[in-house]
Coordinates of C-alpha atoms and ligand atoms in Angstrom, one line a residue:
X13 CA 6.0 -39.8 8.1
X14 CA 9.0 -38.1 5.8
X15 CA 8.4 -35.5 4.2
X16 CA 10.3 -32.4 2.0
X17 CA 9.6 -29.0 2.6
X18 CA 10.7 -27.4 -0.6
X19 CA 10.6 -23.6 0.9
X20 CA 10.7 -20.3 -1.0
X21 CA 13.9 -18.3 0.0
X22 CA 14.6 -14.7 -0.3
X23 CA 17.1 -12.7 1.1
X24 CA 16.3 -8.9 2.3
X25 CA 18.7 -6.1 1.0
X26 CA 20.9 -8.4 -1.6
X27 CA 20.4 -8.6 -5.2
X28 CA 20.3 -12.4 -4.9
X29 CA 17.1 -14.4 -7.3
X30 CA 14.3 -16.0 -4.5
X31 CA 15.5 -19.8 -4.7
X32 CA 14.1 -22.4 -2.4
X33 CA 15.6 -24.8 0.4
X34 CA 14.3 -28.1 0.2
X35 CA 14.5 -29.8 4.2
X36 CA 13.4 -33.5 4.9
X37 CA 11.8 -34.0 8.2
X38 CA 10.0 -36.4 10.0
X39 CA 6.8 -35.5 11.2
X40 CA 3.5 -37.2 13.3
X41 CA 0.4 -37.8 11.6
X42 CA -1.6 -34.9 12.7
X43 CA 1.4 -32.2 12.1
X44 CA 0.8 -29.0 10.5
X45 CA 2.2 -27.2 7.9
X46 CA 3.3 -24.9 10.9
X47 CA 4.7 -27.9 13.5
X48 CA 7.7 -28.4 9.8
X49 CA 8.1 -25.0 9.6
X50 CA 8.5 -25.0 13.4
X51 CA 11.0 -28.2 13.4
X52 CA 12.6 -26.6 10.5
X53 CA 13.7 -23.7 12.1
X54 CA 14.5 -25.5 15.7
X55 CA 16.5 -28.2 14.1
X56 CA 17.6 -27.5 10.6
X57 CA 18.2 -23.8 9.9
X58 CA 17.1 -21.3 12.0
X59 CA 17.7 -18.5 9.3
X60 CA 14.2 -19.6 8.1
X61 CA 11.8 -16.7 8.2
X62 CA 7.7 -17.0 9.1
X63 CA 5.5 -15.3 10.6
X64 CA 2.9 -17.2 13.3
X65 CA 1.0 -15.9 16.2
X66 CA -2.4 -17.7 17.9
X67 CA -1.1 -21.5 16.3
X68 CA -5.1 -22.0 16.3
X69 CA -6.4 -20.8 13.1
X70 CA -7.9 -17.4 14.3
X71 CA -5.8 -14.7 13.7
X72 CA -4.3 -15.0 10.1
X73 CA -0.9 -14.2 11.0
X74 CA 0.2 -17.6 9.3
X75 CA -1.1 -17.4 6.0
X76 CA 1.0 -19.2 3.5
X77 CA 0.5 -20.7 0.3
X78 CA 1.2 -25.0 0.6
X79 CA 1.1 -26.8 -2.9
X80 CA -0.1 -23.1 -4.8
X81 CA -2.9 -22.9 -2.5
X82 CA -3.3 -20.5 0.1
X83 CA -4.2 -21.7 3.9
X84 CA -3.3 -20.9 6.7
X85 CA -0.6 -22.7 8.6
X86 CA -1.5 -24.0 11.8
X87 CA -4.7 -25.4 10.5
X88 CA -3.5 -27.3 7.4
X89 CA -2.5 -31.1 8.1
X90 CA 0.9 -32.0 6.2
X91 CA -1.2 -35.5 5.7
X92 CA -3.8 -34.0 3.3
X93 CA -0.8 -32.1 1.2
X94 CA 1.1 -35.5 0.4
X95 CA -1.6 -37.7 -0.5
X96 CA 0.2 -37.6 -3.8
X97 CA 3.5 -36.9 -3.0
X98 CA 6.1 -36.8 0.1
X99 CA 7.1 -33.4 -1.1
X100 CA 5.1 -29.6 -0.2
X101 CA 5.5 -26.2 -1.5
X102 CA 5.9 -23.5 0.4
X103 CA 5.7 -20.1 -0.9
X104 CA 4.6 -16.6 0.2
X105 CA 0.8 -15.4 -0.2
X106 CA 0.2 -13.4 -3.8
X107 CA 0.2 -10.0 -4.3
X108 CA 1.9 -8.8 -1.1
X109 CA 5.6 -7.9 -1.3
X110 CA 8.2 -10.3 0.3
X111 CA 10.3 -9.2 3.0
X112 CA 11.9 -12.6 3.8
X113 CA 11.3 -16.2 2.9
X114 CA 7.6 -16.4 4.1
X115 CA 7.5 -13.0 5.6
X116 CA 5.7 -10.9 3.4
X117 CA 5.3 -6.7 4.0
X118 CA 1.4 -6.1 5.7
X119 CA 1.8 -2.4 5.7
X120 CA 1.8 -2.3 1.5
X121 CA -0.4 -5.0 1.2
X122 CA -2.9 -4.0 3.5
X123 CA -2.5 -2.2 6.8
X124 CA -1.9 1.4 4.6
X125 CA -5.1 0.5 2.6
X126 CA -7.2 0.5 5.6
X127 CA -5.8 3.6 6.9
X128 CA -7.3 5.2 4.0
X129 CA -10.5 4.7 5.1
X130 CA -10.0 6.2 7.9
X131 CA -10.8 2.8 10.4
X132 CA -12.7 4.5 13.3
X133 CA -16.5 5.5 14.4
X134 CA -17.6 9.1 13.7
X135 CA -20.6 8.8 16.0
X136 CA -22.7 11.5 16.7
X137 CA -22.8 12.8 20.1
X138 CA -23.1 11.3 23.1
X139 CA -27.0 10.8 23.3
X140 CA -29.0 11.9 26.8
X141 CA -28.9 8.6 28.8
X142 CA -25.5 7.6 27.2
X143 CA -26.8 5.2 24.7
X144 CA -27.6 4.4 21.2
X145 CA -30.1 2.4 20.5
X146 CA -29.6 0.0 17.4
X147 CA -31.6 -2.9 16.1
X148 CA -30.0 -6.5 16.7
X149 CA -30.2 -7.3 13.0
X150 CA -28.4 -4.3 11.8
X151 CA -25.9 -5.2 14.7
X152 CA -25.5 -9.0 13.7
X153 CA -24.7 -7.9 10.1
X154 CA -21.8 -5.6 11.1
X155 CA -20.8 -7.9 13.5
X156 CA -19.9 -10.1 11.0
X157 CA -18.3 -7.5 9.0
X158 CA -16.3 -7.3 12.3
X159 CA -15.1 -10.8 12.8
X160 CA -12.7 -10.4 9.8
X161 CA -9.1 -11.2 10.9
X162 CA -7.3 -9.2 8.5
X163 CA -5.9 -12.9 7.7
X164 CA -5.5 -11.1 3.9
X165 CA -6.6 -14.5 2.1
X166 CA -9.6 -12.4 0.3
X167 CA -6.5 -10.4 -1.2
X168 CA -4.7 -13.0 -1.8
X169 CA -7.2 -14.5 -3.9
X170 CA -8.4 -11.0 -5.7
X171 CA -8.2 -10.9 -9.1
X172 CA -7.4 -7.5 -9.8
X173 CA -4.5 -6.6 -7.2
X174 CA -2.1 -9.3 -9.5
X175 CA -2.3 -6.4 -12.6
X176 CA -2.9 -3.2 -10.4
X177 CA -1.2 -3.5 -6.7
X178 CA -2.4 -0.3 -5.7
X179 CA -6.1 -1.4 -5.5
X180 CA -7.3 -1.3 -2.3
X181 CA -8.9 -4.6 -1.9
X182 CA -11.4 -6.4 -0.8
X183 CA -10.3 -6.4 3.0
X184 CA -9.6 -2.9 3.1
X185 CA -13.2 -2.7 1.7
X186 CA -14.4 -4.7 3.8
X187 CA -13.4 -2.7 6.9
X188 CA -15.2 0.5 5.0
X189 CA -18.7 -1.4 5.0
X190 CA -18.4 -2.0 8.8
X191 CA -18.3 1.8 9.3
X192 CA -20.6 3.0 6.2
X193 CA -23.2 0.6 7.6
X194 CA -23.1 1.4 11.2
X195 CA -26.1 3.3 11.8
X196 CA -23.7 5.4 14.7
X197 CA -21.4 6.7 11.9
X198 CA -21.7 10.0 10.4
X199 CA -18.9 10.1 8.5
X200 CA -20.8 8.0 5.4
X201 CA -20.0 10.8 2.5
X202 CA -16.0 11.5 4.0
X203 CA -15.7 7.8 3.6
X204 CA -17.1 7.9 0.5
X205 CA -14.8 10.2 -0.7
X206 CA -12.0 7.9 0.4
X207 CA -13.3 4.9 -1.0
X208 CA -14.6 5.5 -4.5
X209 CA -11.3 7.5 -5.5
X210 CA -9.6 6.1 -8.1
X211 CA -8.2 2.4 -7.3
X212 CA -10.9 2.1 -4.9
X213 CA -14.6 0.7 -4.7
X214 CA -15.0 0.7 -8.2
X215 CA -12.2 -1.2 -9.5
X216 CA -13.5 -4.5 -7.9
X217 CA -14.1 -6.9 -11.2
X218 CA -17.0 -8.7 -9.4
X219 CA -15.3 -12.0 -9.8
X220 CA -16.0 -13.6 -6.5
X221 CA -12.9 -15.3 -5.7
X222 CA -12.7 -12.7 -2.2
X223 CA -15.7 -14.3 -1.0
X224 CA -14.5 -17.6 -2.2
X225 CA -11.4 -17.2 -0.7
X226 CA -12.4 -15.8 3.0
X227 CA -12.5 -18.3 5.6
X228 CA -15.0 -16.5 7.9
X229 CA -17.8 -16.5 5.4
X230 CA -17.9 -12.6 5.7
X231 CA -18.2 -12.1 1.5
X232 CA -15.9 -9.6 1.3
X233 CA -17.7 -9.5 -2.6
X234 CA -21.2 -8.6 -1.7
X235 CA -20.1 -6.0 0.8
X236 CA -18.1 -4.6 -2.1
X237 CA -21.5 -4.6 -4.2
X238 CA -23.2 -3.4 -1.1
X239 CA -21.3 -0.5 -1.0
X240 CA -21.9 0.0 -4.6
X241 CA -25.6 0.3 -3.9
X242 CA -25.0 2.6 -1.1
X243 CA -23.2 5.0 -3.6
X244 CA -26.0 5.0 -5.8
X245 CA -28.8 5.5 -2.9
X246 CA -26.9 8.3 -1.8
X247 CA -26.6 10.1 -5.5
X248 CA -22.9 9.8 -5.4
X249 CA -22.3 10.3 -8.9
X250 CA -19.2 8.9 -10.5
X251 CA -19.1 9.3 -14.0
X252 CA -16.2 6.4 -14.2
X253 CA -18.3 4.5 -12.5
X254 CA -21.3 4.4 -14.4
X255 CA -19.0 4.6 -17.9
X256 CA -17.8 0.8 -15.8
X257 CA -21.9 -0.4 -15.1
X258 CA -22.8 0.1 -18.6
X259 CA -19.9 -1.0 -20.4
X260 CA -20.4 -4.3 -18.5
X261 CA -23.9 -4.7 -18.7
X262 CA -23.5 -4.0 -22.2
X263 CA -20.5 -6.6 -22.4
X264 CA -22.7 -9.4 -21.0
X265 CA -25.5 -8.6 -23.3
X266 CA -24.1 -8.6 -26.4
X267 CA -21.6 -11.8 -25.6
X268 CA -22.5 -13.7 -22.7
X269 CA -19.3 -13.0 -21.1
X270 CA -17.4 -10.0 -19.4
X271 CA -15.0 -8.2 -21.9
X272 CA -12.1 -7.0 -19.5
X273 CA -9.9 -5.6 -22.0
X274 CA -13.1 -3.2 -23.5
X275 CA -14.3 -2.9 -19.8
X276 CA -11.5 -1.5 -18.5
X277 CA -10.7 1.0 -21.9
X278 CA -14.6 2.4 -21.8
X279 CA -14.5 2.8 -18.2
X280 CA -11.3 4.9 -18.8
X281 CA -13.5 6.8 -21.5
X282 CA -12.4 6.8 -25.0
X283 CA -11.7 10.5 -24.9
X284 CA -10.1 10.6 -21.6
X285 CA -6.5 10.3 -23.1
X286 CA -4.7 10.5 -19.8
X287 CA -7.1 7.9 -18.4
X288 CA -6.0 5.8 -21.4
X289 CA -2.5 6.0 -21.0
X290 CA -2.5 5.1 -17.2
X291 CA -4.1 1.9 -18.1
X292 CA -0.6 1.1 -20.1
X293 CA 1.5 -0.2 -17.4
X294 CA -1.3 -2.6 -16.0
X295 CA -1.9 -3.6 -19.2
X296 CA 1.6 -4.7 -19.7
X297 CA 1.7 -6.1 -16.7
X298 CA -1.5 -8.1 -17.8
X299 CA 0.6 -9.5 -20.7
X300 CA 3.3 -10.5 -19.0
X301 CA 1.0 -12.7 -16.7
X302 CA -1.0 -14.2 -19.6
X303 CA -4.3 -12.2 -18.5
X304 CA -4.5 -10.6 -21.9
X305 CA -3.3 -13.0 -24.7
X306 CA -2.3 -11.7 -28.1
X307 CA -3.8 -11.6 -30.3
X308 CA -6.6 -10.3 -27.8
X309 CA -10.4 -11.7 -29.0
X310 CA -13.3 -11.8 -27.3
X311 CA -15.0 -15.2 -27.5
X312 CA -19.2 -15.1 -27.3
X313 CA -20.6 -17.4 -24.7
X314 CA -22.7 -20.4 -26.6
X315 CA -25.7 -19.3 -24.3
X316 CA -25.1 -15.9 -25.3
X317 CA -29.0 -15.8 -26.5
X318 CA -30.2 -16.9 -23.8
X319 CA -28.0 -14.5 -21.3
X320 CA -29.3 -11.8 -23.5
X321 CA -32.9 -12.8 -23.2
X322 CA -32.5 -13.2 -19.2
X323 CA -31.0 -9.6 -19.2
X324 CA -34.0 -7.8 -21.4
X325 CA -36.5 -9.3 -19.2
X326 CA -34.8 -8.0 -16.0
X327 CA -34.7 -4.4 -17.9
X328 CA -38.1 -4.6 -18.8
X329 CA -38.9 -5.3 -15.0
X330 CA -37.3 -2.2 -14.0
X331 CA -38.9 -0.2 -16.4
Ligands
SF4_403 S1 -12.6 -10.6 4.8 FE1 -12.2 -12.7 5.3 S2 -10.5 -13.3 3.9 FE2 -10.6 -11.0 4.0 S3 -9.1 -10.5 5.5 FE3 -11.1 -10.6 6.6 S4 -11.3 -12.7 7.3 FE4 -9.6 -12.7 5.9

């Protein structure tokens, strides 16, 4: 089959715009994204940057976006991107910084992000015969924790890095629920103290699309939520934090639907000027990406009633 790979172009150290080279290529009908980029840069132009490692799907290094979705390269057929048309899009992943064409900078975007976290076992003494004991459930679940790839897609498809790059993540946070949950670590509060700093565990907007997004089923999103809990068991107090919980518990009550622009001003705290005024540049950043229309308004969810009645029942539960 023909097909056009119409791929984003940048240029490191010049001043020039990101354009796009479109190359027409004849593939086989079981090629992958990754066999035109491969062609591409054999036969056509070898200035053509990517990055590509296992060429099986398991170690992330490949991760694109094809047609404004992201994927990873090796594992997406061309045939199932030109049903439509003989023409594919190839651009970057969100939310990380390009280097060159399709290389993007991993050390902004995530790699620094886990460091903060400080990614190693604090364990607590060798015990007397050398071992420590720990249940296979507890294991399993951290495990699976552990099979993340670091292939980046929950960031990519995080809703809050877009307006605020300097929040940590979901695969950063990730990585901090493998050790917090480890029975062997006892480093839980030190961690704590890296994580739930501003930009951290409690910037997460609960929106899903990590989980969503992660190809190893590991729900980045829950383990977020988990941590959350943890936080709370352990009397971490957080005053932003719980300013957050009950501005959006309040939000969904009265509306039916999550007030962002009100969340993220109450969890600031409406006296906390300076809090206020380092919200500005991510708001305008929100503008300009059509996150926070103007004039901004708040629209109730029809089965706003309803919501509300689900959420007094749950409170008088916990009562
Ligand atoms: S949690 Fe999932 S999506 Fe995120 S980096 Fe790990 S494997 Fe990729």
């Amino acid at each position: 089959m023909e097909v056009t790979f119409k791929v984003y172009r940048k240029e490191p150290g010049t001043q020039t715009q990101p354009g796009r080279s479109d190359y027409k290529i004849e593939l086989g009908k079981d090629a992958t994204v990754l066999d035109g980029l491969l062609k591409i840069r054999d036969e056509l132009d070898g200035t053509l940057a990517f990055r590509a490692s296992c060429m099986r799907g398991y170690c992330g290094d490949c991760t694109i976006r094809a047609n404004g979705k992201s994927c990873f390269a090796c594992t997406t057929r061309v045939s199932s991107l030109t049903q439509k048309s003989p023409e594919i899009t190839v651009d970057p992943v969100r939310n990380m910084p390009v280097i060159k064409d399709l290389v993007s900078d991993w050390d902004t975007f995530l790699w620094n992000k886990i460091d903060r976290i400080h990614p190693w076992l604090e364990p607590p003494g060798t015990a007397a015969n050398g071992e420590t004991i720990i249940p296979d459930s507890v294991m399993a679940d951290i495990r699976k924790a552990m099979s993340c790839y670091y292939c980046g897609l929950c960031d990519e498809g995080c809703t809050v890095l877009p307006v605020d790059f300097g929040f940590m993540g979901p695969a950063a946070l990730t990585k901090a629920y493998r050790f917090v949950f480890d029975p062997r670590d006892t480093a839980t509060r030190e961690r704590f103290k890296y994580i739930e700093e501003s930009k951290g565990l409690w910037d997460c907007v609960h929106c899903f699309e990590a989980s969503e997004h992660c190809p190893r089923g590991i729900a980045p999103t829950e383990r977020i939520m988990a941590l959350r809990d943890k936080a709370f068991e352990l009397g971490i107090q957080n005053p932003r934090a719980a300013r957050h919980h009950y501005s959006f518990a309040d939000s969904i009550k009265k509306s039916g639907v999550l007030d962002e622009g009100k969340l993220a001003v109450e969890s600031e705290g409406l006296t906390n000027i300076r809090g206020l005024v380092r919200l500005l540049p991510t708001a305008a950043r929100a503008l300009r990406r059509g996150k926070a229309p103007i004039p901004y308004i708040h629209h109730k969810s029809p089965g706003a009633p309803q919501i509300r009645r689900i959420i007094e029942k749950a409170e008088e539960k916990h009562r």
